[in-house]
């Protein structure tokens, strides 16, 4: 196994390369090139006072950038022009701006940070999963730790003082974690625990002071957070007993909160909130096989909660207006279902079902100050 590290700074238009191993260099023609089991790290920094650390000492075939073509290291070819051309051709992790910090630790096997090439004079740092990994702006921080197998991590930050953390524990396998942030002082963290296998997690935040957190200890699950606005908070937790589960939180506005927790298999949970000051919580516990939950709130200061524990559950809350409150609790066996729809202001309603086969309940309220309670056992 040989290892290659390529560090570049546009400010000095230089290229520094290090390589070990007979496959990388020969006495006749010293050449730096990639190998099938090579650890490679290529970081491009543009601006001032940026910092980057890459540790691949415990990894095999770790990639934080990689070479696409060989680099001739003979003295006559070590020029700024050749170095910059080689850098532009290579896939690189990018930091552009001032006072940005990057830490990458790659252990385990076949882990990579998603990258692209053509970054030497790159001007477009819009959020796009096809555009690799980068931080552009001032005071952004990124920390990536990959200790599992076949893991992929990606980050994109455009703005100031954003923070992104991705952790894939040892024994995790075939994971993807992506954080995409545009604005100021956003914070995201994705944890993929040792029991994670074939999972994906993404956090996308556009605005200021948003917070997005995902925890996965599951199999064949996906989690997705999208927040547009300011001061929104979202958290998704998929525990070790979860499999074939999907969870999604989408918030558009300011000061919204959306939380999902999932235990069980074949379950789905979705929260969409448009407005300001809305709150939603979905809990799917126990053997929540084939469960479904959906909360959609349009307006301000609405609250929607769903709790499910059992088999073949269904729940849906849609609230339009301001100050509405809806609650669904389903615990028991097969066939339960619920429905709440409220259009107006300051309405309240709850549905509680448990222990019965094929139960069904639903109500709709139009106007203001209405209240409905349904209980079925």
Short mmCIF file of C-alpha atoms in Angstrom, two decimals:
data_model
loop_
_atom_site.label_atom_id
_atom_site.label_comp_id
_atom_site.label_asym_id
_atom_site.label_seq_id
_atom_site.Cartn_x
_atom_site.Cartn_y
_atom_site.Cartn_z
CA UNK A 1 0.00 0.00 0.00
CA UNK A 2 1.24 3.48 -0.79
CA UNK A 3 -0.09 6.75 0.47
CA UNK A 4 -0.22 10.11 -1.22
CA UNK A 5 -0.99 13.50 0.19
CA UNK A 6 -1.35 16.61 -1.94
CA UNK A 7 -1.79 19.98 -0.27
CA UNK A 8 -2.21 23.15 -2.30
CA UNK A 9 -2.62 26.87 -1.75
CA UNK A 10 -3.64 29.18 -4.56
CA UNK A 11 -2.19 32.14 -2.70
CA UNK A 12 1.33 30.94 -3.41
CA UNK A 13 0.49 29.00 -6.57
CA UNK A 14 2.56 26.05 -5.44
CA UNK A 15 2.19 22.31 -5.30
CA UNK A 16 3.74 20.12 -2.63
CA UNK A 17 3.54 16.37 -3.00
CA UNK A 18 4.67 13.47 -0.88
CA UNK A 19 4.68 9.84 -1.90
CA UNK A 20 6.09 6.60 -0.54
CA UNK A 21 6.30 3.15 -2.02
CA UNK A 22 7.92 1.69 -5.11
CA UNK A 23 4.68 1.89 -7.06
CA UNK A 24 4.65 5.66 -6.63
CA UNK A 25 8.22 6.50 -7.55
CA UNK A 26 11.16 4.99 -9.41
CA UNK A 27 14.78 6.03 -9.69
CA UNK A 28 14.34 6.59 -13.43
CA UNK A 29 11.09 8.57 -13.55
CA UNK A 30 9.62 9.78 -10.24
CA UNK A 31 5.86 9.80 -10.64
CA UNK A 32 3.09 10.48 -8.16
CA UNK A 33 -0.04 8.48 -8.92
CA UNK A 34 -3.04 6.77 -7.39
CA UNK A 35 -3.33 3.08 -6.55
CA UNK A 36 -6.24 0.76 -5.95
CA UNK A 37 -5.62 0.67 -2.18
CA UNK A 38 -3.98 4.05 -1.79
CA UNK A 39 -4.87 6.55 0.89
CA UNK A 40 -5.19 9.95 -0.76
CA UNK A 41 -5.84 13.43 0.64
CA UNK A 42 -5.97 16.51 -1.57
CA UNK A 43 -7.01 19.80 0.04
CA UNK A 44 -7.22 23.11 -1.82
CA UNK A 45 -7.23 26.28 0.31
CA UNK A 46 -7.81 29.76 -1.09
CA UNK A 47 -7.59 32.84 1.11
CA UNK A 48 -6.01 33.51 4.50
CA UNK A 49 -5.70 31.73 7.84
CA UNK A 50 -7.52 28.57 6.75
CA UNK A 51 -6.56 25.36 8.56
CA UNK A 52 -6.88 21.73 7.47
CA UNK A 53 -5.89 18.42 9.08
CA UNK A 54 -6.31 15.00 7.48
CA UNK A 55 -5.48 11.79 9.39
CA UNK A 56 -5.59 8.53 7.43
CA UNK A 57 -3.09 6.58 9.50
CA UNK A 58 -5.66 3.95 10.54
CA UNK A 59 -7.46 3.63 7.22
CA UNK A 60 -7.19 1.59 4.03
CA UNK A 61 -8.17 3.04 0.66
CA UNK A 62 -9.28 6.27 2.34
CA UNK A 63 -10.08 9.13 -0.02
CA UNK A 64 -10.33 12.81 0.86
CA UNK A 65 -9.80 13.81 -2.76
CA UNK A 66 -7.79 11.81 -5.27
CA UNK A 67 -5.57 12.04 -8.33
CA UNK A 68 -7.07 11.47 -11.75
CA UNK A 69 -3.72 11.45 -13.59
CA UNK A 70 -0.11 10.87 -12.69
CA UNK A 71 2.15 13.79 -11.73
CA UNK A 72 5.72 13.86 -13.01
CA UNK A 73 8.02 14.88 -10.16
CA UNK A 74 11.18 15.40 -12.17
CA UNK A 75 12.82 18.74 -11.43
CA UNK A 76 12.16 20.22 -14.86
CA UNK A 77 8.41 19.62 -14.47
CA UNK A 78 8.07 21.05 -10.95
CA UNK A 79 6.75 24.45 -12.03
CA UNK A 80 3.88 26.55 -10.77
CA UNK A 81 2.02 26.17 -14.06
CA UNK A 82 2.31 22.38 -14.07
CA UNK A 83 1.44 22.21 -10.38
CA UNK A 84 -1.69 24.30 -10.78
CA UNK A 85 -2.78 22.26 -13.82
CA UNK A 86 -2.30 19.03 -11.88
CA UNK A 87 -4.23 20.47 -8.96
CA UNK A 88 -7.15 21.52 -11.16
CA UNK A 89 -7.30 18.05 -12.67
CA UNK A 90 -7.39 16.34 -9.26
CA UNK A 91 -10.47 15.84 -7.12
CA UNK A 92 -10.07 18.13 -4.11
CA UNK A 93 -11.68 19.20 -0.85
CA UNK A 94 -11.98 22.99 -0.95
CA UNK A 95 -11.78 25.78 1.60
CA UNK A 96 -12.19 29.28 0.18
CA UNK A 97 -12.17 32.44 2.29
CA UNK A 98 -10.81 33.23 5.72
CA UNK A 99 -10.40 31.49 9.06
CA UNK A 100 -12.10 28.27 8.00
CA UNK A 101 -11.21 25.03 9.76
CA UNK A 102 -11.31 21.43 8.53
CA UNK A 103 -10.59 18.15 10.32
CA UNK A 104 -10.90 14.77 8.57
CA UNK A 105 -10.14 11.44 10.28
CA UNK A 106 -10.52 8.33 8.17
CA UNK A 107 -10.06 4.89 9.69
CA UNK A 108 -11.69 1.66 8.61
CA UNK A 109 -11.84 0.59 4.97
CA UNK A 110 -12.96 2.26 1.74
CA UNK A 111 -14.22 5.50 3.27
CA UNK A 112 -14.33 8.69 1.25
CA UNK A 113 -15.21 12.35 1.32
CA UNK A 114 -17.18 13.21 -1.83
CA UNK A 115 -15.15 15.53 -4.08
CA UNK A 116 -14.98 16.97 -7.60
CA UNK A 117 -12.20 18.33 -9.79
CA UNK A 118 -11.79 21.67 -11.59
CA UNK A 119 -11.56 23.66 -8.36
CA UNK A 120 -8.44 25.76 -8.95
CA UNK A 121 -10.33 28.87 -10.12
CA UNK A 122 -13.80 27.83 -9.03
CA UNK A 123 -16.25 30.70 -8.42
CA UNK A 124 -19.57 28.87 -7.97
CA UNK A 125 -20.17 27.65 -4.42
CA UNK A 126 -23.93 27.18 -4.61
CA UNK A 127 -25.35 24.12 -2.85
CA UNK A 128 -25.46 21.16 -5.21
CA UNK A 129 -24.71 17.51 -4.30
CA UNK A 130 -22.87 17.10 -7.63
CA UNK A 131 -20.31 19.77 -6.67
CA UNK A 132 -18.22 17.90 -4.13
CA UNK A 133 -17.27 19.17 -0.67
CA UNK A 134 -16.36 22.72 0.25
CA UNK A 135 -16.51 25.58 2.73
CA UNK A 136 -16.69 29.10 1.29
CA UNK A 137 -16.80 32.16 3.49
CA UNK A 138 -15.37 33.01 6.88
CA UNK A 139 -15.12 31.15 10.17
CA UNK A 140 -16.76 27.92 9.02
CA UNK A 141 -15.86 24.65 10.73
CA UNK A 142 -16.04 21.04 9.52
CA UNK A 143 -15.26 17.83 11.41
CA UNK A 144 -15.53 14.43 9.72
CA UNK A 145 -14.73 11.10 11.40
CA UNK A 146 -15.14 7.89 9.40
CA UNK A 147 -14.24 4.68 11.24
CA UNK A 148 -16.59 2.24 9.53
CA UNK A 149 -16.55 0.63 6.10
CA UNK A 150 -17.69 1.89 2.70
CA UNK A 151 -18.81 5.22 4.11
CA UNK A 152 -19.31 8.46 2.19
CA UNK A 153 -19.36 11.93 3.73
CA UNK A 154 -20.06 15.24 2.03
CA UNK A 155 -20.23 18.84 3.18
CA UNK A 156 -21.03 22.15 1.49
CA UNK A 157 -21.02 25.43 3.39
CA UNK A 158 -21.41 28.89 1.89
CA UNK A 159 -21.50 31.74 4.38
CA UNK A 160 -19.97 32.53 7.74
CA UNK A 161 -19.60 30.74 11.07
CA UNK A 162 -21.39 27.58 10.02
CA UNK A 163 -20.55 24.25 11.65
CA UNK A 164 -20.83 20.72 10.23
CA UNK A 165 -20.01 17.48 12.05
CA UNK A 166 -20.25 13.95 10.62
CA UNK A 167 -19.37 10.84 12.64
CA UNK A 168 -19.57 7.25 11.35
CA UNK A 169 -18.61 4.81 14.09
CA UNK A 170 -16.54 1.65 13.77
CA UNK A 171 -18.54 -1.29 12.34
CA UNK A 172 -20.95 0.99 10.49
CA UNK A 173 -21.23 -0.13 6.88
CA UNK A 174 -22.33 1.49 3.60
CA UNK A 175 -23.38 4.86 4.94
CA UNK A 176 -23.86 8.28 3.39
CA UNK A 177 -23.99 11.54 5.34
CA UNK A 178 -24.32 14.94 3.68
CA UNK A 179 -24.55 18.43 5.19
CA UNK A 180 -25.41 21.44 3.02
CA UNK A 181 -25.60 24.91 4.58
CA UNK A 182 -25.98 28.42 3.18
CA UNK A 183 -26.14 31.39 5.51
CA UNK A 184 -24.72 32.33 8.89
CA UNK A 185 -24.24 30.42 12.16
CA UNK A 186 -26.04 27.25 11.08
CA UNK A 187 -25.18 24.05 12.91
CA UNK A 188 -25.61 20.45 11.77
CA UNK A 189 -24.50 17.08 13.08
CA UNK A 190 -25.00 13.54 11.76
CA UNK A 191 -24.12 10.49 13.88
CA UNK A 192 -24.19 7.05 12.29
CA UNK A 193 -23.62 4.50 15.01
CA UNK A 194 -21.95 1.09 14.87
CA UNK A 195 -25.25 -0.66 14.11
CA UNK A 196 -25.86 1.48 11.00
CA UNK A 197 -25.92 -0.34 7.68
CA UNK A 198 -27.13 0.86 4.28
CA UNK A 199 -28.33 4.20 5.66
CA UNK A 200 -28.42 7.72 4.26
CA UNK A 201 -28.77 11.05 6.06
CA UNK A 202 -28.84 14.60 4.72
CA UNK A 203 -29.27 18.02 6.31
CA UNK A 204 -29.89 21.08 4.12
CA UNK A 205 -30.18 24.49 5.75
CA UNK A 206 -30.57 27.88 4.09
CA UNK A 207 -30.78 30.91 6.35
CA UNK A 208 -29.33 31.82 9.72
CA UNK A 209 -28.97 30.06 13.08
CA UNK A 210 -30.73 26.87 12.03
CA UNK A 211 -29.96 23.57 13.76
CA UNK A 212 -30.31 20.10 12.24
CA UNK A 213 -29.41 16.80 13.92
CA UNK A 214 -29.70 13.19 12.74
CA UNK A 215 -28.84 10.03 14.67
CA UNK A 216 -28.93 6.62 13.00
CA UNK A 217 -28.33 3.19 14.48
CA UNK A 218 -30.46 1.34 12.00
CA UNK A 219 -30.63 -0.75 8.81
CA UNK A 220 -31.83 0.37 5.36
CA UNK A 221 -33.16 3.70 6.63
CA UNK A 222 -33.04 7.24 5.35
CA UNK A 223 -33.39 10.59 7.10
CA UNK A 224 -33.71 14.01 5.49
CA UNK A 225 -33.92 17.50 6.99
CA UNK A 226 -34.53 20.64 4.91
CA UNK A 227 -34.86 24.01 6.61
CA UNK A 228 -35.31 27.39 4.94
CA UNK A 229 -35.46 30.46 7.16
CA UNK A 230 -34.02 31.40 10.53
CA UNK A 231 -33.79 29.83 13.99
CA UNK A 232 -35.40 26.51 13.03
CA UNK A 233 -34.57 23.29 14.89
CA UNK A 234 -34.99 19.70 13.66
CA UNK A 235 -33.94 16.33 15.02
CA UNK A 236 -34.41 12.81 13.63
CA UNK A 237 -33.50 9.69 15.57
CA UNK A 238 -33.65 6.22 14.05
CA UNK A 239 -32.73 3.62 16.62
CA UNK A 240 -31.11 0.20 16.33
CA UNK A 241 -34.45 -1.60 16.07
CA UNK A 242 -35.42 0.44 12.99
CA UNK A 243 -35.24 -0.97 9.47
CA UNK A 244 -36.69 0.08 6.12
CA UNK A 245 -37.74 3.36 7.73
CA UNK A 246 -37.89 6.84 6.22
CA UNK A 247 -38.10 10.15 8.04
CA UNK A 248 -38.32 13.66 6.67
CA UNK A 249 -38.58 17.13 8.22
CA UNK A 250 -39.14 20.19 6.03
CA UNK A 251 -39.54 23.62 7.56
CA UNK A 252 -39.98 26.95 5.81
CA UNK A 253 -40.12 30.02 8.00
CA UNK A 254 -38.65 30.99 11.34
CA UNK A 255 -38.49 29.49 14.85
CA UNK A 256 -40.13 26.20 13.85
CA UNK A 257 -39.35 22.91 15.59
CA UNK A 258 -39.75 19.41 14.16
CA UNK A 259 -38.78 16.15 15.89
CA UNK A 260 -39.04 12.50 14.79
CA UNK A 261 -38.11 9.35 16.71
CA UNK A 262 -38.48 5.90 15.15
CA UNK A 263 -38.29 2.36 16.53
CA UNK A 264 -39.51 -0.52 14.40
CA UNK A 265 -39.67 -1.53 10.78
CA UNK A 266 -41.29 -0.40 7.53
CA UNK A 267 -42.33 2.92 9.02
CA UNK A 268 -42.57 6.41 7.55
CA UNK A 269 -42.81 9.80 9.26
CA UNK A 270 -43.07 13.17 7.56
CA UNK A 271 -43.30 16.72 8.94
CA UNK A 272 -43.78 19.82 6.79
CA UNK A 273 -44.21 23.23 8.40
CA UNK A 274 -44.68 26.56 6.68
CA UNK A 275 -44.83 29.69 8.80
CA UNK A 276 -43.37 30.75 12.11
CA UNK A 277 -43.26 29.28 15.59
CA UNK A 278 -44.79 25.90 14.71
CA UNK A 279 -44.02 22.74 16.69
CA UNK A 280 -44.34 19.10 15.60
CA UNK A 281 -43.37 15.80 17.21
CA UNK A 282 -43.73 12.27 15.80
CA UNK A 283 -42.90 9.21 17.91
CA UNK A 284 -43.17 5.72 16.41
CA UNK A 285 -42.31 3.15 19.04
CA UNK A 286 -42.21 -0.58 19.61
CA UNK A 287 -43.13 -2.90 16.77
CA UNK A 288 -44.44 -0.09 14.59
CA UNK A 289 -44.59 -2.24 11.51
CA UNK A 290 -46.17 -0.60 8.47
CA UNK A 291 -46.86 2.57 10.45
CA UNK A 292 -47.40 5.92 8.77
CA UNK A 293 -47.48 9.45 10.19
CA UNK A 294 -47.73 12.87 8.56
CA UNK A 295 -47.98 16.37 10.00
CA UNK A 296 -48.36 19.40 7.75
CA UNK A 297 -48.89 22.82 9.30
CA UNK A 298 -49.40 26.09 7.43
CA UNK A 299 -49.53 29.21 9.53
CA UNK A 300 -48.08 30.32 12.85
CA UNK A 301 -47.80 28.89 16.37
CA UNK A 302 -49.48 25.58 15.54
CA UNK A 303 -48.75 22.36 17.45
CA UNK A 304 -49.11 18.84 16.03
CA UNK A 305 -48.11 15.67 17.90
CA UNK A 306 -48.38 12.01 16.85
CA UNK A 307 -47.56 8.97 19.04
CA UNK A 308 -47.85 5.46 17.59
CA UNK A 309 -47.08 2.06 19.10
CA UNK A 310 -48.38 -1.06 17.42
CA UNK A 311 -49.11 -2.54 14.02
CA UNK A 312 -50.46 -1.02 10.80
CA UNK A 313 -50.98 2.42 12.32
CA UNK A 314 -51.96 5.44 10.30
CA UNK A 315 -52.10 9.09 11.36
CA UNK A 316 -52.43 12.44 9.61
CA UNK A 317 -52.69 16.01 10.91
CA UNK A 318 -53.12 19.03 8.65
CA UNK A 319 -53.61 22.44 10.26
CA UNK A 320 -54.08 25.73 8.42
CA UNK A 321 -54.19 28.97 10.35
CA UNK A 322 -52.73 30.17 13.63
CA UNK A 323 -52.65 28.76 17.14
CA UNK A 324 -54.18 25.36 16.32
CA UNK A 325 -53.38 22.24 18.30
CA UNK A 326 -53.81 18.61 17.20
CA UNK A 327 -52.84 15.39 18.97
CA UNK A 328 -53.06 11.75 17.88
CA UNK A 329 -52.17 8.77 20.07
CA UNK A 330 -52.47 5.22 18.77
CA UNK A 331 -51.37 2.19 20.76
CA UNK A 332 -52.48 -1.36 20.16
CA UNK A 333 -52.84 -3.78 17.34
CA UNK A 334 -53.64 -3.88 13.67
CA UNK A 335 -55.87 -1.57 11.73
CA UNK A 336 -55.99 1.65 13.74
CA UNK A 337 -56.18 4.94 11.87
CA UNK A 338 -56.79 8.63 12.54
CA UNK A 339 -57.37 11.94 10.79
CA UNK A 340 -57.39 15.59 11.92
CA UNK A 341 -57.89 18.61 9.69
CA UNK A 342 -58.33 22.12 11.11
CA UNK A 343 -58.76 25.31 9.12
CA UNK A 344 -58.96 28.48 11.17
CA UNK A 345 -57.45 29.81 14.36
CA UNK A 346 -57.08 28.54 17.93
CA UNK A 347 -58.80 25.22 17.30
CA UNK A 348 -57.98 22.14 19.37
CA UNK A 349 -58.52 18.44 18.82
CA UNK A 350 -57.30 15.03 19.89
CA UNK A 351 -57.77 11.41 18.85
CA UNK A 352 -56.82 8.51 21.12
CA UNK A 353 -57.09 4.89 19.94
CA UNK A 354 -55.68 1.63 21.20
CA UNK A 355 -56.25 -2.07 21.58
CA UNK A 356 -58.89 -2.52 18.89
CA UNK A 357 -58.82 -4.00 15.39
CA UNK A 358 -59.66 -1.80 12.44
CA UNK A 359 -60.51 1.27 14.49
CA UNK A 360 -60.96 4.47 12.55
CA UNK A 361 -61.51 8.10 13.55
CA UNK A 362 -61.44 11.50 11.96
CA UNK A 363 -62.70 15.04 12.23
CA UNK A 364 -62.44 18.42 10.54
CA UNK A 365 -63.00 21.86 12.03
CA UNK A 366 -63.52 25.16 10.25
CA UNK A 367 -63.55 28.46 12.09
CA UNK A 368 -62.01 29.54 15.36
CA UNK A 369 -62.03 28.32 18.95
CA UNK A 370 -63.45 24.85 18.21
CA UNK A 371 -62.49 21.71 20.11
CA UNK A 372 -63.01 18.00 19.43
CA UNK A 373 -61.97 14.94 21.46
CA UNK A 374 -62.32 11.33 20.18
CA UNK A 375 -61.42 8.26 22.24
CA UNK A 376 -61.68 4.66 21.00
CA UNK A 377 -60.52 1.54 22.77
#
